[in-house]
Amino acid sequence: IFGVYQVVIKHPSSSYTSNVGGASKDIRLDLMIMENIFYAKAISRIYDLKGSIRSRYNAEPSASNAVLLDENLLEILPASPILVRQDARAKLLRALW
């Protein structure tokens, strides 16, 4: 990760207020900048995992450049488990916990 930033886009008129509570219409964006891990790689499947299974299924997983979701991974794991060496598993666990 190169950095995490918050970008605020301020409305040009300081007197401009919204209808809800009189707050200004500033827009706040949280951005995380990271390296392109897919550069020069042949990627067969891409998953966007959020850790939730509620409404997290892509019904068209065979579409070109389809991004698969949490339930798609759970569906394929019994037939095609992700095998990880013990040292890689230990590094992953240290990073997560």
PDB file of C-alpha atoms in Angstrom:
ATOM      1  CA  ILE A   1       0.000   0.000   0.000  1.00  0.00           C
ATOM      2  CA  PHE A   2       1.436   3.353  -1.038  1.00  0.00           C
ATOM      3  CA  GLY A   3      -0.931   5.440   1.069  1.00  0.00           C
ATOM      4  CA  VAL A   4      -4.424   6.092   2.376  1.00  0.00           C
ATOM      5  CA  TYR A   5      -5.842   9.531   1.723  1.00  0.00           C
ATOM      6  CA  GLN A   6      -9.011  11.508   2.300  1.00  0.00           C
ATOM      7  CA  VAL A   7      -9.911  13.874  -0.524  1.00  0.00           C
ATOM      8  CA  VAL A   8     -12.410  16.659   0.153  1.00  0.00           C
ATOM      9  CA  ILE A   9     -14.053  18.434  -2.758  1.00  0.00           C
ATOM     10  CA  LYS A  10     -15.475  21.679  -1.444  1.00  0.00           C
ATOM     11  CA  HIS A  11     -18.396  23.424  -3.054  1.00  0.00           C
ATOM     12  CA  PRO A  12     -17.200  26.769  -4.465  1.00  0.00           C
ATOM     13  CA  SER A  13     -19.926  28.790  -2.711  1.00  0.00           C
ATOM     14  CA  SER A  14     -19.533  28.909   1.062  1.00  0.00           C
ATOM     15  CA  SER A  15     -23.136  30.082   1.380  1.00  0.00           C
ATOM     16  CA  TYR A  16     -24.441  27.006  -0.476  1.00  0.00           C
ATOM     17  CA  THR A  17     -26.200  24.633   1.947  1.00  0.00           C
ATOM     18  CA  SER A  18     -28.242  21.506   1.501  1.00  0.00           C
ATOM     19  CA  ASN A  19     -31.866  21.061   2.484  1.00  0.00           C
ATOM     20  CA  VAL A  20     -30.922  18.601   5.227  1.00  0.00           C
ATOM     21  CA  GLY A  21     -29.614  20.239   8.369  1.00  0.00           C
ATOM     22  CA  GLY A  22     -27.995  23.162   6.564  1.00  0.00           C
ATOM     23  CA  ALA A  23     -24.761  21.221   5.937  1.00  0.00           C
ATOM     24  CA  SER A  24     -22.553  22.141   3.001  1.00  0.00           C
ATOM     25  CA  LYS A  25     -22.359  19.917  -0.073  1.00  0.00           C
ATOM     26  CA  ASP A  26     -18.695  18.982   0.407  1.00  0.00           C
ATOM     27  CA  ILE A  27     -17.806  15.567  -0.972  1.00  0.00           C
ATOM     28  CA  ARG A  28     -15.417  13.371   1.021  1.00  0.00           C
ATOM     29  CA  LEU A  29     -13.669  10.405  -0.587  1.00  0.00           C
ATOM     30  CA  ASP A  30     -11.423   7.889   1.169  1.00  0.00           C
ATOM     31  CA  LEU A  31      -8.814   6.484  -1.225  1.00  0.00           C
ATOM     32  CA  MET A  32      -6.272   3.705  -0.853  1.00  0.00           C
ATOM     33  CA  ILE A  33      -3.449   3.691  -3.405  1.00  0.00           C
ATOM     34  CA  MET A  34      -1.726   0.361  -3.979  1.00  0.00           C
ATOM     35  CA  GLU A  35       0.418  -1.353  -6.573  1.00  0.00           C
ATOM     36  CA  ASN A  36      -1.141  -3.124  -9.557  1.00  0.00           C
ATOM     37  CA  ILE A  37      -0.805  -6.755  -8.521  1.00  0.00           C
ATOM     38  CA  PHE A  38      -2.182  -7.939 -11.870  1.00  0.00           C
ATOM     39  CA  TYR A  39       0.515  -6.297 -14.037  1.00  0.00           C
ATOM     40  CA  ALA A  40       1.968  -8.750 -16.592  1.00  0.00           C
ATOM     41  CA  LYS A  41       0.088 -11.708 -15.052  1.00  0.00           C
ATOM     42  CA  ALA A  42      -2.289 -14.171 -16.673  1.00  0.00           C
ATOM     43  CA  ILE A  43      -5.255 -14.023 -14.303  1.00  0.00           C
ATOM     44  CA  SER A  44      -7.878 -16.749 -14.671  1.00  0.00           C
ATOM     45  CA  ARG A  45     -10.322 -15.567 -11.968  1.00  0.00           C
ATOM     46  CA  ILE A  46     -10.741 -12.354  -9.990  1.00  0.00           C
ATOM     47  CA  TYR A  47     -12.639 -12.262  -6.698  1.00  0.00           C
ATOM     48  CA  ASP A  48     -13.935  -9.183  -4.870  1.00  0.00           C
ATOM     49  CA  LEU A  49     -14.212 -10.521  -1.322  1.00  0.00           C
ATOM     50  CA  LYS A  50     -15.932  -8.520   1.409  1.00  0.00           C
ATOM     51  CA  GLY A  51     -16.425 -11.214   4.059  1.00  0.00           C
ATOM     52  CA  SER A  52     -20.194 -11.290   3.646  1.00  0.00           C
ATOM     53  CA  ILE A  53     -22.493 -13.612   1.732  1.00  0.00           C
ATOM     54  CA  ARG A  54     -25.519 -11.337   1.677  1.00  0.00           C
ATOM     55  CA  SER A  55     -26.147 -10.422  -1.987  1.00  0.00           C
ATOM     56  CA  ARG A  56     -22.605 -11.451  -2.865  1.00  0.00           C
ATOM     57  CA  TYR A  57     -23.075 -13.766  -5.863  1.00  0.00           C
ATOM     58  CA  ASN A  58     -22.293 -13.130  -9.531  1.00  0.00           C
ATOM     59  CA  ALA A  59     -24.857 -15.109 -11.530  1.00  0.00           C
ATOM     60  CA  GLU A  60     -22.780 -14.795 -14.736  1.00  0.00           C
ATOM     61  CA  PRO A  61     -19.314 -16.012 -13.698  1.00  0.00           C
ATOM     62  CA  SER A  62     -18.376 -17.080 -17.229  1.00  0.00           C
ATOM     63  CA  ALA A  63     -18.714 -13.574 -18.706  1.00  0.00           C
ATOM     64  CA  SER A  64     -15.532 -11.988 -20.036  1.00  0.00           C
ATOM     65  CA  ASN A  65     -13.558 -10.275 -17.224  1.00  0.00           C
ATOM     66  CA  ALA A  66     -16.200 -11.310 -14.677  1.00  0.00           C
ATOM     67  CA  VAL A  67     -15.429 -10.342 -11.102  1.00  0.00           C
ATOM     68  CA  LEU A  68     -16.577 -13.133  -8.809  1.00  0.00           C
ATOM     69  CA  LEU A  69     -17.944 -12.521  -5.329  1.00  0.00           C
ATOM     70  CA  ASP A  70     -17.919 -14.234  -1.924  1.00  0.00           C
ATOM     71  CA  GLU A  71     -20.622 -16.812  -2.675  1.00  0.00           C
ATOM     72  CA  ASN A  72     -18.913 -17.740  -5.956  1.00  0.00           C
ATOM     73  CA  LEU A  73     -15.767 -18.608  -3.974  1.00  0.00           C
ATOM     74  CA  LEU A  74     -17.729 -20.651  -1.437  1.00  0.00           C
ATOM     75  CA  GLU A  75     -19.387 -22.520  -4.296  1.00  0.00           C
ATOM     76  CA  ILE A  76     -16.120 -23.532  -5.953  1.00  0.00           C
ATOM     77  CA  LEU A  77     -14.002 -24.313  -2.844  1.00  0.00           C
ATOM     78  CA  PRO A  78     -15.255 -27.903  -2.285  1.00  0.00           C
ATOM     79  CA  ALA A  79     -14.265 -28.915  -5.835  1.00  0.00           C
ATOM     80  CA  SER A  80     -11.171 -26.715  -6.137  1.00  0.00           C
ATOM     81  CA  PRO A  81      -9.619 -25.897  -2.740  1.00  0.00           C
ATOM     82  CA  ILE A  82      -6.933 -23.220  -2.388  1.00  0.00           C
ATOM     83  CA  LEU A  83      -3.753 -24.983  -1.322  1.00  0.00           C
ATOM     84  CA  VAL A  84      -1.242 -22.904   0.637  1.00  0.00           C
ATOM     85  CA  ARG A  85       2.161 -23.955   1.951  1.00  0.00           C
ATOM     86  CA  GLN A  86       2.597 -23.879   5.726  1.00  0.00           C
ATOM     87  CA  ASP A  87       5.015 -20.905   5.709  1.00  0.00           C
ATOM     88  CA  ALA A  88       2.672 -18.852   3.485  1.00  0.00           C
ATOM     89  CA  ARG A  89      -0.238 -19.720   5.785  1.00  0.00           C
ATOM     90  CA  ALA A  90       1.737 -18.535   8.828  1.00  0.00           C
ATOM     91  CA  LYS A  91       2.535 -15.199   7.103  1.00  0.00           C
ATOM     92  CA  LEU A  92      -1.108 -14.734   6.166  1.00  0.00           C
ATOM     93  CA  LEU A  93      -2.289 -15.438   9.703  1.00  0.00           C
ATOM     94  CA  ARG A  94       0.264 -12.964  11.128  1.00  0.00           C
ATOM     95  CA  ALA A  95      -0.921 -10.295   8.696  1.00  0.00           C
ATOM     96  CA  LEU A  96      -4.581 -10.854   9.578  1.00  0.00           C
ATOM     97  CA  TRP A  97      -4.355 -11.266  13.347  1.00  0.00           C
TER      98      TRP A  97
END
